mmCIF file of N, CA, C and O in Angstrom:
data_model
loop_
_atom_site.group_PDB
_atom_site.id
_atom_site.type_symbol
_atom_site.label_atom_id
_atom_site.label_comp_id
_atom_site.label_asym_id
_atom_site.label_seq_id
_atom_site.Cartn_x
_atom_site.Cartn_y
_atom_site.Cartn_z
ATOM 1 N N UNK X 1 0.795 -1.189 -0.057
ATOM 2 C CA UNK X 1 -0.008 -0.039 -0.001
ATOM 3 C C UNK X 1 0.899 1.281 -0.089
ATOM 4 O O UNK X 1 0.523 2.228 -0.566
ATOM 5 N N UNK X 2 2.018 1.219 0.662
ATOM 6 C CA UNK X 2 2.832 2.504 0.725
ATOM 7 C C UNK X 2 3.361 2.787 -0.621
ATOM 8 O O UNK X 2 3.428 3.963 -1.021
ATOM 9 N N UNK X 3 3.629 1.752 -1.477
ATOM 10 C CA UNK X 3 4.100 1.941 -2.826
ATOM 11 C C UNK X 3 2.952 2.696 -3.662
ATOM 12 O O UNK X 3 3.257 3.679 -4.363
ATOM 13 N N UNK X 4 1.787 2.245 -3.461
ATOM 14 C CA UNK X 4 0.574 2.829 -4.159
ATOM 15 C C UNK X 4 0.507 4.338 -3.727
ATOM 16 O O UNK X 4 0.153 5.144 -4.588
ATOM 17 N N UNK X 5 0.661 4.574 -2.425
ATOM 18 C CA UNK X 5 0.518 6.017 -2.005
ATOM 19 C C UNK X 5 1.541 6.897 -2.520
ATOM 20 O O UNK X 5 1.343 8.050 -2.945
ATOM 21 N N UNK X 6 2.770 6.381 -2.675
ATOM 22 C CA UNK X 6 3.873 7.258 -3.220
ATOM 23 C C UNK X 6 3.674 7.601 -4.661
ATOM 24 O O UNK X 6 4.026 8.502 -5.173
ATOM 25 N N UNK X 7 3.028 6.552 -5.472
ATOM 26 C CA UNK X 7 2.689 6.836 -6.812
ATOM 27 C C UNK X 7 1.561 7.644 -7.057
ATOM 28 O O UNK X 7 1.381 8.181 -8.229
ATOM 29 N N UNK X 8 0.691 7.888 -6.154
ATOM 30 C CA UNK X 8 -0.555 8.595 -6.355
ATOM 31 C C UNK X 8 -0.337 10.061 -5.989
ATOM 32 O O UNK X 8 -0.178 10.412 -4.765
ATOM 33 N N UNK X 9 -0.310 10.955 -6.925
ATOM 34 C CA UNK X 9 -0.097 12.469 -6.549
ATOM 35 C C UNK X 9 -1.297 13.203 -6.688
ATOM 36 O O UNK X 9 -1.371 14.380 -6.396
ATOM 37 N N UNK X 10 -2.514 12.583 -6.925
ATOM 38 C CA UNK X 10 -3.744 13.290 -7.018
ATOM 39 C C UNK X 10 -4.593 13.197 -5.756
ATOM 40 O O UNK X 10 -5.718 13.448 -5.730
ATOM 41 N N UNK X 11 -3.961 12.883 -4.575
ATOM 42 C CA UNK X 11 -4.737 12.780 -3.369
ATOM 43 C C UNK X 11 -4.888 14.165 -2.764
ATOM 44 O O UNK X 11 -3.965 14.899 -2.542
ATOM 45 N N UNK X 12 -6.147 14.551 -2.601
ATOM 46 C CA UNK X 12 -6.429 15.821 -1.941
ATOM 47 C C UNK X 12 -7.240 15.639 -0.644
ATOM 48 O O UNK X 12 -7.725 14.544 -0.480
ATOM 49 N N UNK X 13 -7.372 16.663 0.133
ATOM 50 C CA UNK X 13 -8.173 16.563 1.295
ATOM 51 C C UNK X 13 -9.571 16.061 1.016
ATOM 52 O O UNK X 13 -10.219 16.554 0.232
ATOM 53 N N UNK X 14 -9.982 14.961 1.854
ATOM 54 C CA UNK X 14 -11.320 14.389 1.710
ATOM 55 C C UNK X 14 -11.620 13.815 0.256
ATOM 56 O O UNK X 14 -12.741 13.560 0.000
ATOM 57 N N UNK X 15 -10.458 13.552 -0.440
ATOM 58 C CA UNK X 15 -10.641 12.948 -1.690
ATOM 59 C C UNK X 15 -10.659 11.527 -1.743
ATOM 60 O O UNK X 15 -11.474 10.774 -2.391
ATOM 61 N N UNK X 16 -9.789 10.928 -0.970
ATOM 62 C CA UNK X 16 -9.727 9.361 -0.779
ATOM 63 C C UNK X 16 -9.642 9.099 0.627
ATOM 64 O O UNK X 16 -8.713 9.508 1.382
ATOM 65 N N UNK X 17 -10.476 8.191 1.036
ATOM 66 C CA UNK X 17 -10.435 7.695 2.418
ATOM 67 C C UNK X 17 -10.484 6.127 2.455
ATOM 68 O O UNK X 17 -10.902 5.513 1.487
ATOM 69 N N UNK X 18 -9.916 5.570 3.523
ATOM 70 C CA UNK X 18 -10.014 4.068 3.685
ATOM 71 C C UNK X 18 -10.829 3.872 5.096
ATOM 72 O O UNK X 18 -10.754 4.683 5.915
ATOM 73 N N UNK X 19 -11.232 2.549 5.111
ATOM 74 C CA UNK X 19 -11.951 2.262 6.399
ATOM 75 C C UNK X 19 -11.409 0.915 6.870
ATOM 76 O O UNK X 19 -10.732 0.123 6.186
ATOM 77 N N UNK X 20 -11.577 0.715 8.185
ATOM 78 C CA UNK X 20 -11.162 -0.511 8.798
ATOM 79 C C UNK X 20 -12.146 -0.743 10.057
ATOM 80 O O UNK X 20 -12.613 0.150 10.607
ATOM 81 N N UNK X 21 -12.299 -2.066 10.261
ATOM 82 C CA UNK X 21 -13.125 -2.495 11.383
ATOM 83 C C UNK X 21 -12.254 -3.516 12.174
ATOM 84 O O UNK X 21 -11.602 -4.362 11.613
ATOM 85 N N UNK X 22 -12.283 -3.351 13.445
ATOM 86 C CA UNK X 22 -11.582 -4.247 14.431
ATOM 87 C C UNK X 22 -12.274 -4.397 15.609
ATOM 88 O O UNK X 22 -13.293 -3.708 15.922
ATOM 89 N N UNK X 23 -11.967 -5.399 16.465
ATOM 90 C CA UNK X 23 -12.662 -5.557 17.703
ATOM 91 C C UNK X 23 -11.688 -5.334 18.913
ATOM 92 O O UNK X 23 -10.439 -5.501 18.731
ATOM 93 N N UNK X 24 -12.251 -4.917 20.034
ATOM 94 C CA UNK X 24 -11.532 -4.687 21.174
ATOM 95 C C UNK X 24 -12.183 -5.455 22.259
ATOM 96 O O UNK X 24 -13.447 -5.546 22.304
ATOM 97 N N UNK X 25 -11.351 -6.136 23.200
ATOM 98 C CA UNK X 25 -11.964 -6.795 24.264
ATOM 99 C C UNK X 25 -11.707 -6.061 25.638
ATOM 100 O O UNK X 25 -10.603 -5.742 25.870
ATOM 101 N N UNK X 26 -12.746 -5.784 26.327
ATOM 102 C CA UNK X 26 -12.720 -5.151 27.614
ATOM 103 C C UNK X 26 -13.378 -6.150 28.595
ATOM 104 O O UNK X 26 -14.568 -6.227 28.569
ATOM 105 N N UNK X 27 -12.631 -6.726 29.434
ATOM 106 C CA UNK X 27 -13.136 -7.721 30.288
ATOM 107 C C UNK X 27 -13.799 -8.825 29.521
ATOM 108 O O UNK X 27 -13.069 -9.561 28.746
ATOM 109 N N UNK X 28 -15.060 -9.073 29.698
ATOM 110 C CA UNK X 28 -15.755 -10.170 28.940
ATOM 111 C C UNK X 28 -16.546 -9.604 27.756
ATOM 112 O O UNK X 28 -17.166 -10.248 27.039
ATOM 113 N N UNK X 29 -16.466 -8.308 27.620
ATOM 114 C CA UNK X 29 -17.266 -7.707 26.412
ATOM 115 C C UNK X 29 -16.345 -7.329 25.349
ATOM 116 O O UNK X 29 -15.225 -6.890 25.298
ATOM 117 N N UNK X 30 -16.869 -7.657 24.021
ATOM 118 C CA UNK X 30 -16.232 -7.486 22.800
ATOM 119 C C UNK X 30 -16.920 -6.220 22.199
ATOM 120 O O UNK X 30 -18.169 -6.148 22.014
ATOM 121 N N UNK X 31 -16.124 -5.190 21.878
ATOM 122 C CA UNK X 31 -16.605 -3.990 21.198
ATOM 123 C C UNK X 31 -15.971 -3.848 19.830
ATOM 124 O O UNK X 31 -14.752 -4.233 19.648
ATOM 125 N N UNK X 32 -16.743 -3.349 18.790
ATOM 126 C CA UNK X 32 -16.196 -3.142 17.439
ATOM 127 C C UNK X 32 -15.909 -1.692 17.177
ATOM 128 O O UNK X 32 -16.766 -0.887 17.580
ATOM 129 N N UNK X 33 -14.801 -1.447 16.668
ATOM 130 C CA UNK X 33 -14.276 -0.156 16.298
ATOM 131 C C UNK X 33 -14.354 0.016 14.759
ATOM 132 O O UNK X 33 -13.595 -0.757 14.062
ATOM 133 N N UNK X 34 -15.046 0.950 14.222
ATOM 134 C CA UNK X 34 -15.022 1.236 12.765
ATOM 135 C C UNK X 34 -14.505 2.631 12.573
ATOM 136 O O UNK X 34 -14.909 3.531 13.220
ATOM 137 N N UNK X 35 -13.360 2.683 11.802
ATOM 138 C CA UNK X 35 -12.770 4.048 11.664
ATOM 139 C C UNK X 35 -12.687 4.395 10.076
ATOM 140 O O UNK X 35 -12.530 3.546 9.188
ATOM 141 N N UNK X 36 -12.752 5.736 9.838
ATOM 142 C CA UNK X 36 -12.475 6.175 8.428
ATOM 143 C C UNK X 36 -11.272 7.083 8.520
ATOM 144 O O UNK X 36 -11.189 8.013 9.294
ATOM 145 N N UNK X 37 -10.274 6.866 7.634
ATOM 146 C CA UNK X 37 -9.082 7.491 7.626
ATOM 147 C C UNK X 37 -8.756 8.273 6.322
ATOM 148 O O UNK X 37 -9.105 7.736 5.242
ATOM 149 N N UNK X 38 -8.441 9.615 6.391
ATOM 150 C CA UNK X 38 -8.198 10.388 5.177
ATOM 151 C C UNK X 38 -6.713 10.042 4.676
ATOM 152 O O UNK X 38 -5.779 10.136 5.385
ATOM 153 N N UNK X 39 -6.628 9.647 3.427
ATOM 154 C CA UNK X 39 -5.254 9.355 2.955
ATOM 155 C C UNK X 39 -4.433 10.436 2.676
ATOM 156 O O UNK X 39 -3.144 10.375 2.517
ATOM 157 N N UNK X 40 -4.948 11.675 2.563
ATOM 158 C CA UNK X 40 -4.174 12.969 2.376
ATOM 159 C C UNK X 40 -3.323 13.154 3.460
ATOM 160 O O UNK X 40 -2.122 13.524 3.296
ATOM 161 N N UNK X 41 -3.769 13.083 4.709
ATOM 162 C CA UNK X 41 -3.014 13.449 5.888
ATOM 163 C C UNK X 41 -3.022 12.432 6.978
ATOM 164 O O UNK X 41 -2.532 12.593 8.130
ATOM 165 N N UNK X 42 -3.533 11.234 6.707
ATOM 166 C CA UNK X 42 -3.608 10.085 7.596
ATOM 167 C C UNK X 42 -4.457 10.506 8.843
ATOM 168 O O UNK X 42 -4.301 9.821 9.938
ATOM 169 N N UNK X 43 -5.314 11.471 8.764
ATOM 170 C CA UNK X 43 -6.205 11.779 9.896
ATOM 171 C C UNK X 43 -7.347 10.878 9.993
ATOM 172 O O UNK X 43 -8.061 10.486 8.964
ATOM 173 N N UNK X 44 -7.701 10.513 11.270
ATOM 174 C CA UNK X 44 -8.980 9.719 11.357
ATOM 175 C C UNK X 44 -10.119 10.788 11.305
ATOM 176 O O UNK X 44 -10.255 11.710 12.146
ATOM 177 N N UNK X 45 -10.921 10.577 10.282
ATOM 178 C CA UNK X 45 -12.059 11.510 9.993
ATOM 179 C C UNK X 45 -13.184 11.213 11.008
ATOM 180 O O UNK X 45 -13.773 12.221 11.470
ATOM 181 N N UNK X 46 -13.491 10.034 11.134
ATOM 182 C CA UNK X 46 -14.600 9.672 12.040
ATOM 183 C C UNK X 46 -14.482 8.267 12.618
ATOM 184 O O UNK X 46 -13.749 7.424 11.832
ATOM 185 N N UNK X 47 -14.968 7.973 13.721
ATOM 186 C CA UNK X 47 -14.931 6.576 14.350
ATOM 187 C C UNK X 47 -16.136 6.409 15.159
ATOM 188 O O UNK X 47 -16.696 7.364 15.729
ATOM 189 N N UNK X 48 -16.462 5.181 15.313
ATOM 190 C CA UNK X 48 -17.621 4.765 16.285
ATOM 191 C C UNK X 48 -17.237 3.458 16.836
ATOM 192 O O UNK X 48 -16.582 2.617 16.211
ATOM 193 N N UNK X 49 -17.657 3.307 18.011
ATOM 194 C CA UNK X 49 -17.500 2.008 18.765
ATOM 195 C C UNK X 49 -18.948 1.454 19.104
ATOM 196 O O UNK X 49 -19.777 2.247 19.554
ATOM 197 N N UNK X 50 -19.116 0.105 18.902
ATOM 198 C CA UNK X 50 -20.436 -0.546 19.129
ATOM 199 C C UNK X 50 -20.223 -1.936 19.645
ATOM 200 O O UNK X 50 -19.198 -2.630 19.274
ATOM 201 N N UNK X 51 -21.178 -2.430 20.482
ATOM 202 C CA UNK X 51 -21.124 -3.833 20.825
ATOM 203 C C UNK X 51 -21.512 -4.753 19.763
ATOM 204 O O UNK X 51 -21.306 -5.928 19.840
ATOM 205 N N UNK X 52 -21.941 -4.221 18.630
ATOM 206 C CA UNK X 52 -22.483 -5.169 17.478
ATOM 207 C C UNK X 52 -21.656 -4.729 16.233
ATOM 208 O O UNK X 52 -21.509 -3.574 15.865
ATOM 209 N N UNK X 53 -21.237 -5.768 15.503
ATOM 210 C CA UNK X 53 -20.599 -5.521 14.252
ATOM 211 C C UNK X 53 -21.657 -5.631 13.102
ATOM 212 O O UNK X 53 -21.958 -6.734 12.584
ATOM 213 N N UNK X 54 -22.283 -4.519 12.791
ATOM 214 C CA UNK X 54 -23.442 -4.610 11.903
ATOM 215 C C UNK X 54 -23.471 -3.438 10.934
ATOM 216 O O UNK X 54 -22.564 -2.422 11.075
ATOM 217 N N UNK X 55 -24.424 -3.338 10.086
ATOM 218 C CA UNK X 55 -24.414 -2.278 9.134
ATOM 219 C C UNK X 55 -24.665 -0.850 9.787
ATOM 220 O O UNK X 55 -24.205 0.137 9.237
ATOM 221 N N UNK X 56 -25.460 -0.870 10.811
ATOM 222 C CA UNK X 56 -25.659 0.413 11.497
ATOM 223 C C UNK X 56 -24.457 1.016 11.994
ATOM 224 O O UNK X 56 -24.267 2.298 11.825
ATOM 225 N N UNK X 57 -23.447 0.289 12.467
ATOM 226 C CA UNK X 57 -22.117 0.791 12.817
ATOM 227 C C UNK X 57 -21.512 1.539 11.659
ATOM 228 O O UNK X 57 -20.915 2.696 11.870
ATOM 229 N N UNK X 58 -21.459 0.884 10.578
ATOM 230 C CA UNK X 58 -20.893 1.449 9.341
ATOM 231 C C UNK X 58 -21.563 2.766 8.946
ATOM 232 O O UNK X 58 -21.031 3.821 8.650
ATOM 233 N N UNK X 59 -22.905 2.669 8.801
ATOM 234 C CA UNK X 59 -23.720 3.778 8.318
ATOM 235 C C UNK X 59 -23.550 4.896 9.308
ATOM 236 O O UNK X 59 -23.460 6.114 8.913
ATOM 237 N N UNK X 60 -23.625 4.637 10.586
ATOM 238 C CA UNK X 60 -23.431 5.871 11.621
ATOM 239 C C UNK X 60 -22.087 6.435 11.425
ATOM 240 O O UNK X 60 -22.011 7.713 11.562
ATOM 241 N N UNK X 61 -21.105 5.791 11.191
ATOM 242 C CA UNK X 61 -19.754 6.363 11.109
ATOM 243 C C UNK X 61 -19.633 7.173 9.902
ATOM 244 O O UNK X 61 -19.058 8.274 9.828
ATOM 245 N N UNK X 62 -20.118 6.647 8.654
ATOM 246 C CA UNK X 62 -20.198 7.322 7.379
ATOM 247 C C UNK X 62 -20.860 8.655 7.530
ATOM 248 O O UNK X 62 -20.483 9.648 7.116
ATOM 249 N N UNK X 63 -22.019 8.517 8.238
ATOM 250 C CA UNK X 63 -22.875 9.823 8.377
ATOM 251 C C UNK X 63 -22.138 10.831 9.237
ATOM 252 O O UNK X 63 -22.183 11.980 8.974
ATOM 253 N N UNK X 64 -21.393 10.352 10.215
ATOM 254 C CA UNK X 64 -20.702 11.143 11.144
ATOM 255 C C UNK X 64 -19.515 11.874 10.388
ATOM 256 O O UNK X 64 -19.226 13.122 10.547
ATOM 257 N N UNK X 65 -18.919 11.119 9.522
ATOM 258 C CA UNK X 65 -17.837 11.669 8.665
ATOM 259 C C UNK X 65 -18.266 12.864 7.696
ATOM 260 O O UNK X 65 -17.753 13.836 7.504
ATOM 261 N N UNK X 66 -19.445 12.461 7.114
ATOM 262 C CA UNK X 66 -20.028 13.452 6.116
ATOM 263 C C UNK X 66 -20.468 14.729 6.856
ATOM 264 O O UNK X 66 -20.332 15.772 6.258
ATOM 265 N N UNK X 67 -20.979 14.587 8.023
ATOM 266 C CA UNK X 67 -21.521 15.703 8.690
ATOM 267 C C UNK X 67 -20.283 16.549 9.132
ATOM 268 O O UNK X 67 -20.232 17.821 9.122
ATOM 269 N N UNK X 68 -19.320 15.957 9.626
ATOM 270 C CA UNK X 68 -18.109 16.648 10.080
ATOM 271 C C UNK X 68 -17.383 17.339 9.073
ATOM 272 O O UNK X 68 -16.730 18.451 9.349
ATOM 273 N N UNK X 69 -17.301 16.727 7.813
ATOM 274 C CA UNK X 69 -16.491 17.328 6.755
ATOM 275 C C UNK X 69 -17.398 18.050 5.604
ATOM 276 O O UNK X 69 -16.790 18.505 4.724
ATOM 277 N N UNK X 70 -18.649 18.012 5.907
ATOM 278 C CA UNK X 70 -19.515 18.641 4.937
ATOM 279 C C UNK X 70 -19.297 18.036 3.471
ATOM 280 O O UNK X 70 -19.179 18.855 2.609
ATOM 281 N N UNK X 71 -19.222 16.836 3.370
ATOM 282 C CA UNK X 71 -18.835 16.071 2.042
ATOM 283 C C UNK X 71 -20.245 15.993 1.325
ATOM 284 O O UNK X 71 -21.192 15.520 1.822
ATOM 285 N N UNK X 72 -20.207 16.446 -0.026
ATOM 286 C CA UNK X 72 -21.430 16.481 -0.727
ATOM 287 C C UNK X 72 -21.688 15.126 -1.431
ATOM 288 O O UNK X 72 -22.771 14.721 -1.593
ATOM 289 N N UNK X 73 -20.701 14.552 -1.983
ATOM 290 C CA UNK X 73 -20.860 13.163 -2.619
ATOM 291 C C UNK X 73 -19.961 12.132 -2.174
ATOM 292 O O UNK X 73 -18.820 12.534 -1.703
ATOM 293 N N UNK X 74 -20.368 10.990 -2.127
ATOM 294 C CA UNK X 74 -19.579 9.826 -1.612
ATOM 295 C C UNK X 74 -19.578 8.705 -2.568
ATOM 296 O O UNK X 74 -20.702 8.360 -3.019
ATOM 297 N N UNK X 75 -18.436 8.148 -2.928
ATOM 298 C CA UNK X 75 -18.375 6.993 -3.722
ATOM 299 C C UNK X 75 -17.781 5.872 -2.855
ATOM 300 O O UNK X 75 -16.735 5.943 -2.352
ATOM 301 N N UNK X 76 -18.467 4.682 -2.885
ATOM 302 C CA UNK X 76 -17.954 3.603 -2.082
ATOM 303 C C UNK X 76 -17.562 2.443 -2.978
ATOM 304 O O UNK X 76 -18.104 2.100 -3.949
ATOM 305 N N UNK X 77 -16.416 1.864 -2.534
ATOM 306 C CA UNK X 77 -15.927 0.702 -3.132
ATOM 307 C C UNK X 77 -15.695 -0.293 -2.062
ATOM 308 O O UNK X 77 -14.806 -0.233 -1.208
ATOM 309 N N UNK X 78 -16.517 -1.363 -2.064
ATOM 310 C CA UNK X 78 -16.534 -2.221 -0.866
ATOM 311 C C UNK X 78 -15.907 -3.594 -1.381
ATOM 312 O O UNK X 78 -16.265 -4.073 -2.367
ATOM 313 N N UNK X 79 -15.033 -4.072 -0.456
ATOM 314 C CA UNK X 79 -14.509 -5.439 -0.802
ATOM 315 C C UNK X 79 -14.550 -6.116 0.602
ATOM 316 O O UNK X 79 -14.270 -5.637 1.639
ATOM 317 N N UNK X 80 -14.838 -7.406 0.480
ATOM 318 C CA UNK X 80 -14.948 -8.284 1.683
ATOM 319 C C UNK X 80 -13.645 -8.995 1.937
ATOM 320 O O UNK X 80 -13.068 -9.416 0.929
ATOM 321 N N UNK X 81 -13.233 -8.962 3.146
ATOM 322 C CA UNK X 81 -12.055 -9.668 3.527
ATOM 323 C C UNK X 81 -12.365 -11.097 4.047
ATOM 324 O O UNK X 81 -13.517 -11.300 4.412
ATOM 325 N N UNK X 82 -11.427 -12.076 4.104
ATOM 326 C CA UNK X 82 -11.741 -13.290 4.533
ATOM 327 C C UNK X 82 -12.201 -13.229 5.987
ATOM 328 O O UNK X 82 -11.523 -12.583 6.852
ATOM 329 N N UNK X 83 -13.268 -13.817 6.310
ATOM 330 C CA UNK X 83 -13.811 -13.817 7.544
ATOM 331 C C UNK X 83 -14.855 -12.643 7.792
ATOM 332 O O UNK X 83 -15.341 -12.479 8.956
ATOM 333 N N UNK X 84 -15.075 -11.975 6.787
ATOM 334 C CA UNK X 84 -16.043 -10.788 6.973
ATOM 335 C C UNK X 84 -17.435 -11.261 7.165
ATOM 336 O O UNK X 84 -17.902 -12.268 6.558
ATOM 337 N N UNK X 85 -18.169 -10.764 8.142
ATOM 338 C CA UNK X 85 -19.495 -11.101 8.488
ATOM 339 C C UNK X 85 -20.588 -10.493 7.540
ATOM 340 O O UNK X 85 -21.774 -10.923 7.585
ATOM 341 N N UNK X 86 -20.309 -9.323 6.849
ATOM 342 C CA UNK X 86 -21.161 -8.704 6.064
ATOM 343 C C UNK X 86 -20.754 -8.775 4.631
ATOM 344 O O UNK X 86 -19.741 -8.331 4.259
ATOM 345 N N UNK X 87 -21.667 -9.262 3.719
ATOM 346 C CA UNK X 87 -21.271 -9.335 2.245
ATOM 347 C C UNK X 87 -21.101 -7.881 1.713
ATOM 348 O O UNK X 87 -21.886 -7.103 1.968
ATOM 349 N N UNK X 88 -20.005 -7.764 0.889
ATOM 350 C CA UNK X 88 -19.686 -6.479 0.385
ATOM 351 C C UNK X 88 -20.771 -5.945 -0.583
ATOM 352 O O UNK X 88 -21.154 -4.779 -0.449
ATOM 353 N N UNK X 89 -21.387 -6.795 -1.264
ATOM 354 C CA UNK X 89 -22.539 -6.376 -2.181
ATOM 355 C C UNK X 89 -23.675 -5.733 -1.364
ATOM 356 O O UNK X 89 -24.225 -4.734 -1.726
ATOM 357 N N UNK X 90 -24.049 -6.419 -0.303
ATOM 358 C CA UNK X 90 -25.189 -5.865 0.497
ATOM 359 C C UNK X 90 -24.822 -4.540 1.172
ATOM 360 O O UNK X 90 -25.591 -3.580 1.219
ATOM 361 N N UNK X 91 -23.533 -4.394 1.645
ATOM 362 C CA UNK X 91 -23.014 -3.186 2.241
ATOM 363 C C UNK X 91 -23.102 -2.102 1.233
ATOM 364 O O UNK X 91 -23.603 -1.041 1.472
ATOM 365 N N UNK X 92 -22.633 -2.269 0.095
ATOM 366 C CA UNK X 92 -22.505 -1.284 -1.027
ATOM 367 C C UNK X 92 -23.936 -0.814 -1.346
ATOM 368 O O UNK X 92 -24.242 0.440 -1.503
ATOM 369 N N UNK X 93 -24.831 -1.762 -1.524
ATOM 370 C CA UNK X 93 -26.270 -1.392 -1.948
ATOM 371 C C UNK X 93 -26.783 -0.465 -0.789
ATOM 372 O O UNK X 93 -27.514 0.459 -1.034
ATOM 373 N N UNK X 94 -26.627 -0.937 0.447
ATOM 374 C CA UNK X 94 -27.345 -0.267 1.589
ATOM 375 C C UNK X 94 -26.747 1.193 1.702
ATOM 376 O O UNK X 94 -27.371 2.004 2.068
ATOM 377 N N UNK X 95 -25.366 1.195 1.530
ATOM 378 C CA UNK X 95 -24.771 2.703 1.578
ATOM 379 C C UNK X 95 -25.300 3.480 0.545
ATOM 380 O O UNK X 95 -25.652 4.772 0.877
ATOM 381 N N UNK X 96 -25.458 3.082 -0.634
ATOM 382 C CA UNK X 96 -25.890 3.915 -1.643
ATOM 383 C C UNK X 96 -27.299 4.368 -1.463
ATOM 384 O O UNK X 96 -27.693 5.344 -2.003
ATOM 385 N N UNK X 97 -28.067 3.566 -0.849
ATOM 386 C CA UNK X 97 -29.518 3.937 -0.608
ATOM 387 C C UNK X 97 -29.703 4.898 0.528
ATOM 388 O O UNK X 97 -30.588 5.653 0.554
ATOM 389 N N UNK X 98 -28.780 4.865 1.563
ATOM 390 C CA UNK X 98 -29.067 5.590 2.767
ATOM 391 C C UNK X 98 -28.143 6.838 2.998
ATOM 392 O O UNK X 98 -28.480 7.744 3.719
ATOM 393 N N UNK X 99 -27.042 6.841 2.361
ATOM 394 C CA UNK X 99 -25.955 7.931 2.622
ATOM 395 C C UNK X 99 -26.103 8.887 1.506
ATOM 396 O O UNK X 99 -26.313 8.770 0.370
#
């Protein structure tokens, strides 16, 4: 990924972002962290923590990022990783309908 970033000269503020989801364990409770990172300056644009790994967590985080940055249009490219619990196609369709 670092090689790709070095070759990409057209990255502007709020132009390209990446997302990631992970889980954190506190005692016996598992919480899910979803974050959106701006590739321009590596800033975390928005994040949410939830006890459930579901589409609501993703949508709430995206809405938070859009509100914080006043982003007018959003293009999503979803890919599912091995072990993903939400199919990428369903996520992309839901995002385009609600965001």
